[in-house]
Coordinates of C-alpha atoms in Angstrom, one line a residue:
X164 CA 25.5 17.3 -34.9
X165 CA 27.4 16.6 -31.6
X166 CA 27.4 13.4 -30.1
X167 CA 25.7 14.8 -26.8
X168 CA 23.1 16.3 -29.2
X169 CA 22.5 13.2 -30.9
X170 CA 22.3 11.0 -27.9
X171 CA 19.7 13.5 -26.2
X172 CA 17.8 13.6 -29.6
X173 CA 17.9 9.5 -29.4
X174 CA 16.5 9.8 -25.6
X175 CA 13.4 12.1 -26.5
X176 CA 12.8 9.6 -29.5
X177 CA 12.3 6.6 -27.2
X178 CA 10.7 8.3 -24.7
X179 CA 8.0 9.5 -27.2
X180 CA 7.4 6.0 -28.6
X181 CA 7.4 4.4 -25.3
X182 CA 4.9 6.8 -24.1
X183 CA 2.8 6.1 -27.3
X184 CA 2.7 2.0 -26.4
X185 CA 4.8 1.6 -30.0
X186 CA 7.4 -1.0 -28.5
X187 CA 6.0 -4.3 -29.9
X188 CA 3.9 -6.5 -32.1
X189 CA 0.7 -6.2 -30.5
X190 CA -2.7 -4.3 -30.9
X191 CA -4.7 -1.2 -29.9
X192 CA -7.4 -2.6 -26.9
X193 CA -10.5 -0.6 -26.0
X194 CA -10.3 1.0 -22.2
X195 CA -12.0 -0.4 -20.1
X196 CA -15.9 -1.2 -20.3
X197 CA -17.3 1.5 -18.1
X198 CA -14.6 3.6 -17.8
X199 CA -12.6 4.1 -14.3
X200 CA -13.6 5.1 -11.2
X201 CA -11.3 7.1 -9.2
X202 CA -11.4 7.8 -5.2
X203 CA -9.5 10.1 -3.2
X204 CA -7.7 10.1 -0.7
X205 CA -5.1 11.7 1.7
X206 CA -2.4 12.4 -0.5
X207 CA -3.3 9.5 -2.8
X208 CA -5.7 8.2 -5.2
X209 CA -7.2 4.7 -6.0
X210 CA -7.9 3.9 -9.3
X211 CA -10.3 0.5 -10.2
X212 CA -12.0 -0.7 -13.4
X213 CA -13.4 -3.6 -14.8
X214 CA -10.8 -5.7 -16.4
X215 CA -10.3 -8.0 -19.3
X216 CA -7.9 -10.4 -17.9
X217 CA -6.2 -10.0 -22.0
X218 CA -5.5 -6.3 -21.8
X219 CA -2.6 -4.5 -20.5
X220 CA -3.8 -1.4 -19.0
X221 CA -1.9 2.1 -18.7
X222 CA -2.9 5.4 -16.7
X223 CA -1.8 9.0 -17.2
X224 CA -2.4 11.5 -14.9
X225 CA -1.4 15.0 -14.0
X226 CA -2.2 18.5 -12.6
X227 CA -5.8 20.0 -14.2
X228 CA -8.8 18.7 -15.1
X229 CA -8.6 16.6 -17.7
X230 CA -6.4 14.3 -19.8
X231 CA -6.2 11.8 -22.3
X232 CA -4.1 8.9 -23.7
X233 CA -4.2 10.3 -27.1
X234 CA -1.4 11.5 -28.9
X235 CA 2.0 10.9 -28.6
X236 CA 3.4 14.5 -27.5
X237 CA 2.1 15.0 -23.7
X238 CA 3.8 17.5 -21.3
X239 CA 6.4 17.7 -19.3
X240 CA 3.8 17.3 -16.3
X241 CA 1.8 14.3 -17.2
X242 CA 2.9 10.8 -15.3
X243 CA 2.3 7.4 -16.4
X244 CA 1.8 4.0 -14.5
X245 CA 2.1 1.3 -16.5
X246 CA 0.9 -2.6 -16.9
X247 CA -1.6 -2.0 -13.7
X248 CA -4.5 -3.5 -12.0
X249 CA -7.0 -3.0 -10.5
X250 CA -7.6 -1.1 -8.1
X251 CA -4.1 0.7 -8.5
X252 CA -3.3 3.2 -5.7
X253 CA -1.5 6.4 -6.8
X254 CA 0.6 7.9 -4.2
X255 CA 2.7 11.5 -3.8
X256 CA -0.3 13.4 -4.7
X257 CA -0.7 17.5 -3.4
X258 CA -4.0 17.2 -1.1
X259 CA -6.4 20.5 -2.5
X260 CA -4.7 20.2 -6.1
X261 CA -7.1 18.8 -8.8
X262 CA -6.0 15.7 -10.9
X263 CA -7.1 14.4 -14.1
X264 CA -7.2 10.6 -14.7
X265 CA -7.4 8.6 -17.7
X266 CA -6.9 5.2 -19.1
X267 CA -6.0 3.2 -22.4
X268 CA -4.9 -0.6 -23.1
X269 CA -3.1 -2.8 -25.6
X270 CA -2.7 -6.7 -26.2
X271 CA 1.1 -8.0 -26.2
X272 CA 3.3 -4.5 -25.7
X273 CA 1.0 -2.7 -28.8
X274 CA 0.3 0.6 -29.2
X275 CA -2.6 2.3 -26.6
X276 CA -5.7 2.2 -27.7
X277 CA -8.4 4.8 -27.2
X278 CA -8.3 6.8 -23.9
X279 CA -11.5 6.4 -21.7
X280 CA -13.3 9.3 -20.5
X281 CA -11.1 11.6 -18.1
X282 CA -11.7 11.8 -14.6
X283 CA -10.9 14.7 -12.1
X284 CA -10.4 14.5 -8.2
X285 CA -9.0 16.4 -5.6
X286 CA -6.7 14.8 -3.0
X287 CA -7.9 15.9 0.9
X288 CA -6.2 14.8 4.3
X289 CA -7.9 11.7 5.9
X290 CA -10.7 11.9 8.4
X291 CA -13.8 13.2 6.9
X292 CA -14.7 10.0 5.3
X293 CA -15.2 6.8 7.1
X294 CA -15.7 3.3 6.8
X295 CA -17.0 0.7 9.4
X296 CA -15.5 -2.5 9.4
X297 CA -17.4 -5.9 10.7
X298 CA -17.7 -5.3 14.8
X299 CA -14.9 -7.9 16.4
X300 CA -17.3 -9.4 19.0
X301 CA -18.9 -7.7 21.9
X302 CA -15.9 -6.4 24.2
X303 CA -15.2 -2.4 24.4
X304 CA -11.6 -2.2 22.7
X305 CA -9.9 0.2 24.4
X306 CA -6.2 0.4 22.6
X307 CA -4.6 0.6 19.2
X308 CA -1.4 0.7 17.5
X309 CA 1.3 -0.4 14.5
X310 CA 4.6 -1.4 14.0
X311 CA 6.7 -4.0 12.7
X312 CA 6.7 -8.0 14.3
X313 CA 9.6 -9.6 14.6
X314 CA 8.9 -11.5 10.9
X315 CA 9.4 -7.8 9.5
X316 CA 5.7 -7.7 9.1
X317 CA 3.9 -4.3 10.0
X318 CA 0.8 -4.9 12.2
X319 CA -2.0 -3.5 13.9
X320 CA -2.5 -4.5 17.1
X321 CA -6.3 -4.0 19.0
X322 CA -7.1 -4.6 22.9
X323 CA -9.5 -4.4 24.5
X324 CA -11.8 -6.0 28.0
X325 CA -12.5 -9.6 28.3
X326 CA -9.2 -10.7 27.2
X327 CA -10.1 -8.9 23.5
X328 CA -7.1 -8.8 21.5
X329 CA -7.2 -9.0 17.4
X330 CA -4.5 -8.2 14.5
X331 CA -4.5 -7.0 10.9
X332 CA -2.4 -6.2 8.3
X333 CA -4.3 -2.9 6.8
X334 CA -6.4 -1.8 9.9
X335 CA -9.7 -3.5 7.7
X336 CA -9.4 -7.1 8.4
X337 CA -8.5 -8.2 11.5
X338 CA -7.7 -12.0 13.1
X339 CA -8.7 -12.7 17.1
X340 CA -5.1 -13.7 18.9
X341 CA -4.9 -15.3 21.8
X342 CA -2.8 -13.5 24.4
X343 CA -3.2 -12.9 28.4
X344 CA -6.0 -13.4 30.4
X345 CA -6.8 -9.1 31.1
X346 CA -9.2 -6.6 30.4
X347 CA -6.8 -4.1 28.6
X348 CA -6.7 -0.4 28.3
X349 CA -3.5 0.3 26.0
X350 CA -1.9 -0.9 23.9
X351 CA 1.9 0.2 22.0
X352 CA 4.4 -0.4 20.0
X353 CA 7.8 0.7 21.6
X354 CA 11.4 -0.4 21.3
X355 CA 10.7 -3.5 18.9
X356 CA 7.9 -5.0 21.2
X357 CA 3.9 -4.7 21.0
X358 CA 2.7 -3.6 24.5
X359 CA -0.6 -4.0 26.3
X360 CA -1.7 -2.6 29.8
X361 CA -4.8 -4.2 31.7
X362 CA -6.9 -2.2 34.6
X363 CA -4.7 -4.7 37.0
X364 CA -1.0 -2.8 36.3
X365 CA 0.3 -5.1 34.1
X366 CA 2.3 -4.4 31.1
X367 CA 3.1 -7.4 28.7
X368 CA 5.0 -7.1 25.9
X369 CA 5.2 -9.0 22.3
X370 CA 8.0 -9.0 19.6
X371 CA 5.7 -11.5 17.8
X372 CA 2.1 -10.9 18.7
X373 CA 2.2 -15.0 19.8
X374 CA 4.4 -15.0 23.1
X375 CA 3.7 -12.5 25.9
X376 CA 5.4 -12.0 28.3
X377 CA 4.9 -9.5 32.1
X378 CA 6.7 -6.9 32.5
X379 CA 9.1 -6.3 36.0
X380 CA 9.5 -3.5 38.4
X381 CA 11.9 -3.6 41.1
X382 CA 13.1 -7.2 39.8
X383 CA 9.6 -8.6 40.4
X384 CA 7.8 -9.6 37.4
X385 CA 3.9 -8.9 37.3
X386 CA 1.7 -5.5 38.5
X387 CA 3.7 -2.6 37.4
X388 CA 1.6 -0.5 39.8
X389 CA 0.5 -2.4 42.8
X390 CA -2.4 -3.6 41.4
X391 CA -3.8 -0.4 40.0
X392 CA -5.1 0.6 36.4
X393 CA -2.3 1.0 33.7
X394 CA -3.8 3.9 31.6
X395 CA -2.0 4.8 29.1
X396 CA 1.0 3.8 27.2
X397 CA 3.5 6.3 24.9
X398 CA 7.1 6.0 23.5
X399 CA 9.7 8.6 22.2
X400 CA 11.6 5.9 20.4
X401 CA 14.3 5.5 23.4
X402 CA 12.3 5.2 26.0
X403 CA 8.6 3.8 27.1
X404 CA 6.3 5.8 29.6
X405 CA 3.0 3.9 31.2
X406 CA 0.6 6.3 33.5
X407 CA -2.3 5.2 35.5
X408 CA -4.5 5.4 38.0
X409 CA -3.2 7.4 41.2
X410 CA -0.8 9.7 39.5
X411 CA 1.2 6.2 38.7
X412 CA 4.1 7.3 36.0
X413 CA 6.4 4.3 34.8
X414 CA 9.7 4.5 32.5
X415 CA 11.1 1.6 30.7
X416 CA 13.8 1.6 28.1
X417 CA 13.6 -2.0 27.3
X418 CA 9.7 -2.3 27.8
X419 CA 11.0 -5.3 30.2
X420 CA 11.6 -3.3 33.3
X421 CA 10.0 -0.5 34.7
X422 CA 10.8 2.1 37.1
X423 CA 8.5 4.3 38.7
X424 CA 9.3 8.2 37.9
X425 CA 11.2 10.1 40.7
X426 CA 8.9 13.3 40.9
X427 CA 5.1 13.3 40.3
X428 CA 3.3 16.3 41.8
X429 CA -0.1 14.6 42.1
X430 CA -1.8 11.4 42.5
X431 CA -4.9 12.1 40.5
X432 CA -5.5 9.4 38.0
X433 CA -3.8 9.7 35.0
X434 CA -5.4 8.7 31.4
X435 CA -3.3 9.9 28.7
X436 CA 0.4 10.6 27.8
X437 CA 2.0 11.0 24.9
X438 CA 5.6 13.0 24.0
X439 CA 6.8 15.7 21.4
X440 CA 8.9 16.6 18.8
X441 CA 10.8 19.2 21.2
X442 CA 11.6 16.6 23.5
X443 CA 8.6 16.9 26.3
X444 CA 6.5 14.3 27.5
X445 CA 2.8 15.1 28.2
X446 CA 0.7 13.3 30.8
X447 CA -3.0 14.3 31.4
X448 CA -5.9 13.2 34.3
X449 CA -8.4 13.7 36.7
X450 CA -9.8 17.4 37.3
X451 CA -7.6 18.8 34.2
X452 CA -4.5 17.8 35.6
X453 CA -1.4 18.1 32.5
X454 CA 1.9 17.3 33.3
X455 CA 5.4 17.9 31.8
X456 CA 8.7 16.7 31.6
X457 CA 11.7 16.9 30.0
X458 CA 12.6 13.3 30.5
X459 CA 10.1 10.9 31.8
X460 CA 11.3 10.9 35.5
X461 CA 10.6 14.5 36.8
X462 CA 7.5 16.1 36.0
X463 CA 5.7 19.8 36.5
X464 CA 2.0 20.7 36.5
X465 CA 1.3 23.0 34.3
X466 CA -2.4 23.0 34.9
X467 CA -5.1 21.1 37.1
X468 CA -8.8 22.4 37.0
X469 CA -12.2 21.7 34.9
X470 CA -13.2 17.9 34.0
X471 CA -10.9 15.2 33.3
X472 CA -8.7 15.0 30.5
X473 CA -8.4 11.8 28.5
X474 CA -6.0 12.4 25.6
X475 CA -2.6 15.0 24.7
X476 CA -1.3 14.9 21.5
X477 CA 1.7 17.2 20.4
X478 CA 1.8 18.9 16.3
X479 CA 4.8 20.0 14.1
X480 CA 4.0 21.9 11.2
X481 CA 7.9 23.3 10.2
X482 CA 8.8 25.3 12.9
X483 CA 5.4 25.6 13.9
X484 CA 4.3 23.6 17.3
X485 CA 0.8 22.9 18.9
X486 CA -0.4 21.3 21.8
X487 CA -3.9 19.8 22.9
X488 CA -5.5 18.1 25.3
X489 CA -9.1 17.0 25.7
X490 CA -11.3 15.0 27.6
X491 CA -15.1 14.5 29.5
X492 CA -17.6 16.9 28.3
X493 CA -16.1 18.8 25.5
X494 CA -13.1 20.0 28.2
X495 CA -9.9 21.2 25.9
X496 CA -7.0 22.9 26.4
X497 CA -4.2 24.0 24.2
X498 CA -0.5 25.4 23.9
X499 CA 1.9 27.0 21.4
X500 CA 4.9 25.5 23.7
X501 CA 3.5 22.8 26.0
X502 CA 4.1 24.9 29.1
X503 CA 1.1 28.0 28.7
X504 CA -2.6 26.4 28.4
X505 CA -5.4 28.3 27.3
X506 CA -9.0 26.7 27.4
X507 CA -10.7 25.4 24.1
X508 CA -14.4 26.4 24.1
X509 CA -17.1 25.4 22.0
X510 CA -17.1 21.5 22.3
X511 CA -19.4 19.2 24.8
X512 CA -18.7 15.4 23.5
X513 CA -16.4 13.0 25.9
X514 CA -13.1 12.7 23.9
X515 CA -11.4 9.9 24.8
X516 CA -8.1 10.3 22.0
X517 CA -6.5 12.5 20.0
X518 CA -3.7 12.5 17.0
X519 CA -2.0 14.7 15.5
X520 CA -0.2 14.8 11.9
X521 CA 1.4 17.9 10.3
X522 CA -1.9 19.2 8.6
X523 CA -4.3 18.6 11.8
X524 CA -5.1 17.0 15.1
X525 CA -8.6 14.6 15.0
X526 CA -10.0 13.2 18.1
X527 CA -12.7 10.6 18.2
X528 CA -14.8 10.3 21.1
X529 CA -18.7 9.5 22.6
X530 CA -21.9 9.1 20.4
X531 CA -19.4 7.8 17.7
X532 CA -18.0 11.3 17.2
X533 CA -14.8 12.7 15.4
X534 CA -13.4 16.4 15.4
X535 CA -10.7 17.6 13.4
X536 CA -9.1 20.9 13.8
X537 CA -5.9 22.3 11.4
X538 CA -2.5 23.4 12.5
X539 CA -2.2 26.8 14.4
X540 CA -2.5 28.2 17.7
X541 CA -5.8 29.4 17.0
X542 CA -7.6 26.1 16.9
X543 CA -11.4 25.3 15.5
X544 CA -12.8 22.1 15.4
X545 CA -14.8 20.4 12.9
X546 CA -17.4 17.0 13.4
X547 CA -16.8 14.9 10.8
X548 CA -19.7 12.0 10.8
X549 CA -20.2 8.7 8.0
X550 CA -23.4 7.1 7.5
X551 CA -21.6 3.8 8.2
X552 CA -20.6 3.1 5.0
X553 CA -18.0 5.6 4.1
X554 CA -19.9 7.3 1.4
X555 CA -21.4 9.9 3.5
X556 CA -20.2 13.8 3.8
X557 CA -17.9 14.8 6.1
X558 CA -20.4 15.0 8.9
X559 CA -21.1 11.7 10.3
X560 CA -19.0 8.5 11.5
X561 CA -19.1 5.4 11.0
X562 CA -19.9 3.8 14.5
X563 CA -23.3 5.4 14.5
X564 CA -23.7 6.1 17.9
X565 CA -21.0 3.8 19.4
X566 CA -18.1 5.3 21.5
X567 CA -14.4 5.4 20.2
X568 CA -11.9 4.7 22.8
X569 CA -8.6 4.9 20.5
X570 CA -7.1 6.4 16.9
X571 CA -4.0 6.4 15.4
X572 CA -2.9 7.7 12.3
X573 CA -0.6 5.6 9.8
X574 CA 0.5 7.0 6.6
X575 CA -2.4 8.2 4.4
X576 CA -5.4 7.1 6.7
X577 CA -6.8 6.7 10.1
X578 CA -8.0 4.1 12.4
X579 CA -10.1 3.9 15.1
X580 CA -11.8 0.7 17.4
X581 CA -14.5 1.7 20.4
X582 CA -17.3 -0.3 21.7
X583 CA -18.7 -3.5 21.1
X584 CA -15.8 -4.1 18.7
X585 CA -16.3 -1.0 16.5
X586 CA -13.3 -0.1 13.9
X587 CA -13.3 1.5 11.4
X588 CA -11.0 3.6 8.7
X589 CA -10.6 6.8 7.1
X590 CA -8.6 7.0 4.0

């Protein structure tokens, strides 16, 4: 026998007896006392049981449905996490491919003991299940976002009228801050600063989420606009874009000072904005007004009739691009390159934002409602609603009835904060 052959021969060996829990002195433990219980998620799974605070759990998992700890000689395809707790969040997952689940344990590095029963789920992208958080207070929050405080924490930041402004950690729990005196409207993270825009044309800015500070145009610190509404707030990563009432469009690429953009063929108000993977920014308004441009200064109208537009969001799926924008009574539009518009029929809520990831766009709107619709040219849209507790199908949401003024859409979930403190997530 070669040397190579023996070494791989060695590998294998220790790979079975690892697998099989053989690798100390301890005992066999019974799984745990009612099984597992296993959710899913977008891309993900989380796993939570009962523990005895004694008993080192493992899980296996794969492809199929169903598994088991048993046995020593598992394919090539099975995975295994081990010395977990509870719950235990499994992530890389293939949303639409089934996956079994099962469990075993052992006391000081013995072998597994018996497997508990297998359990089979199927991974699906967020947004059809919803949970309602506890309501923070009675102001409308209007804006959302995440990114990373100065501390190298990741946060989500909520804004919202009568000075409302609130963080979190996960999007679950959030903390009242204390920031300026302003009934808010947006909120962003751009350029390693939090952001937040009030109906006055101010934009203050954060690298903490303690210290805010105004933001300056023309050298003069304080309304951006002149004293008009700051609507909407976007970034491409280089630079920051604020749009607002009166066809107001701002650029910043230090979110400290702002300059007003050097062509804007209207002054209808503007609500929403966002930017693109190909490099265009997107502004929408008043009577269906969308805007383009190629870099935040100059911008185009590419179309300006039905009811106001609130929201654009821009998809990449590969090489495959979509465009939407929606707004008061059901009013949509949508592209396949951000420059032709084509009316979306079929809907009548108010939609008041929209995201996008690669597998679909959801936008969340009046009477607590949420719409997602997958990649493609051709677009449908879907309701998805909650009961208010999360458990519901993917037909109700749940605010109940209360609007939703803002979404986002972190890795593996959604969030979303509307009136009277409503937020919520969707995992």
């Amino acid at each position: 026998m070669t040397f190579h052959s023996l070494r791989s021969l060695l590998a294998a060996l220790f790979v079975t007896v690892l697998l099989g829990g053989c690798i100390g002195g301890g005992n066999t433990a019974p799984p745990p006392a009612g099984g597992i219980t296993v959710v899913p998620g977008d891309g993900q799974v989380t796993i939570s049981w009962t523990a005895d605070p004694n008993v080192e759990y493992w899980i296996i998992y794969a492809p199929g449905t169903s598994i088991s700890t048993e046995g020593t000689n598992f394919p090539a395809n099975y995975n295994w996490k081990t010395s977990v707790t509870s719950p235990y969040v499994i992530n890389g997952l293939l949303n639409g491919t089934a996956y079994a689940f099962a469990m075993n344990g052992r006391t000081d590095n013995g072998p597994g003991g018996a497997s508990s029963a297998s359990v089979t789920v199927t991974p699906r992208p967020a947004g059809g299940y919803w949970t309602a958080g506890t309501a923070l207070g009675a102001n409308n929050l209007k804006g959302l976002t995440y990114g990373t405080a100065s501390d190298a924490t990741v946060d989500y930041l909520a804004v919202g009228t009568g000075n409302a402004m609130f963080k979190s950690l996960d999007g679950t729990t959030w903390t009242s801050i204390t920031g300026p005196t302003a009934d808010f409207t947006a909120a962003q993270n751009a350029l390693g600063y939090f952001l937040a825009a009030d109906t006055t044309g101010n934009i203050y800015r954060s690298s903490d989420l303690v210290t805010w500070t105004a933001g300056a145009v023309g050298g003069i610190t304080g309304s951006i606009s002149g004293g008009t509404s700051i609507n909407a707030l976007a970034t491409s990563g280089a630079l920051a874009i604020a749009v607002g009432d009166g066809g107001k469009i701002f650029t910043s690429t230090d979110t400290a000072n702002w300059t007003a953009a050097t062509t804007v063929p209207t002054g209808v108000n503007l609500y929403g904005v966002s930017y693109s993977p190909t490099g265009l920014w997107f502004a929408v308004g008043a009577g269906g007004t969308i805007l383009t441009s190629p870099d935040g200064y100059i911008w185009t109208s590419r179309n300006a009739s039905g009811n106001d537009l609130r929201a654009v969001a821009a998809q990449q799926n590969g090489t495959i691009f979509s465009y939407v924008a929606l707004g008061m009574g059901g009013a949509g539009w949508q592209s396949s390159d951000g420059l032709s518009w084509t009316a979306i029929t079929g809907l009548s809520n108010d939609f008041y934002a929209i995201t996008a990831s690669s597998v679909q766009f959801l936008a969340v709107g009046s009477g607590g409602a949420a719409f997602v619709s997958t990649t493609g040219a051709d677009l449908t849209w879907a309701q998805t609603t909650t009961t208010g507790g999360g458990t519901g199908s993917a037909s109700t949401v749940a605010s109940g009835t209360k609007t939703l003024f803002s979404v986002i859409n972190p890795t593996f979930k959604y969030v979303a904060v509307g009136a009277l403190g409503t937020n919520m997530t969707s995992q």
